[in-house]
Amino acid sequence: MSLKQLPYFTLWKNTASYEDGYVVGLEPGTNFPNNKAFERE
């Protein structure tokens, strides 16, 4: 894979329950996770 194929990178986390632990996701992608109007803000 190259930067041209996957030019965007998303970091997400779910911290809903600190007692049970939390989840962090690192995901390369072809676009942002939200629609264009939201990302422009």
XYZ file of C-alpha atoms in Angstrom:
41
model
C 0.000 0.000 0.000
C 1.090 3.543 -0.619
C 0.075 7.010 0.510
C -1.598 7.517 -2.883
C -3.839 4.482 -2.310
C -4.721 5.294 1.324
C -4.146 9.046 1.794
C -6.199 9.479 4.990
C -5.714 8.154 8.496
C -8.372 7.901 11.192
C -7.767 7.557 14.920
C -10.819 6.604 16.972
C -11.330 5.522 20.537
C -14.151 4.198 22.670
C -13.714 5.097 26.334
C -17.227 4.100 27.408
C -16.055 1.932 30.288
C -12.746 2.679 31.965
C -13.280 -0.252 34.354
C -13.419 -2.757 31.490
C -10.738 -1.032 29.447
C -11.024 0.946 26.264
C -10.478 0.451 22.553
C -8.329 2.498 20.195
C -8.474 2.097 16.427
C -5.920 3.256 13.867
C -7.290 2.961 10.347
C -5.838 4.014 6.994
C -8.483 4.908 4.431
C -9.456 6.426 1.121
C -11.519 9.245 2.673
C -12.474 10.836 5.972
C -15.008 8.926 8.109
C -17.608 11.728 7.994
C -19.286 13.369 5.023
C -17.658 16.326 3.238
C -19.923 18.985 4.771
C -19.043 17.871 8.303
C -15.304 17.646 7.579
C -15.239 21.187 6.108
C -16.366 22.696 9.431
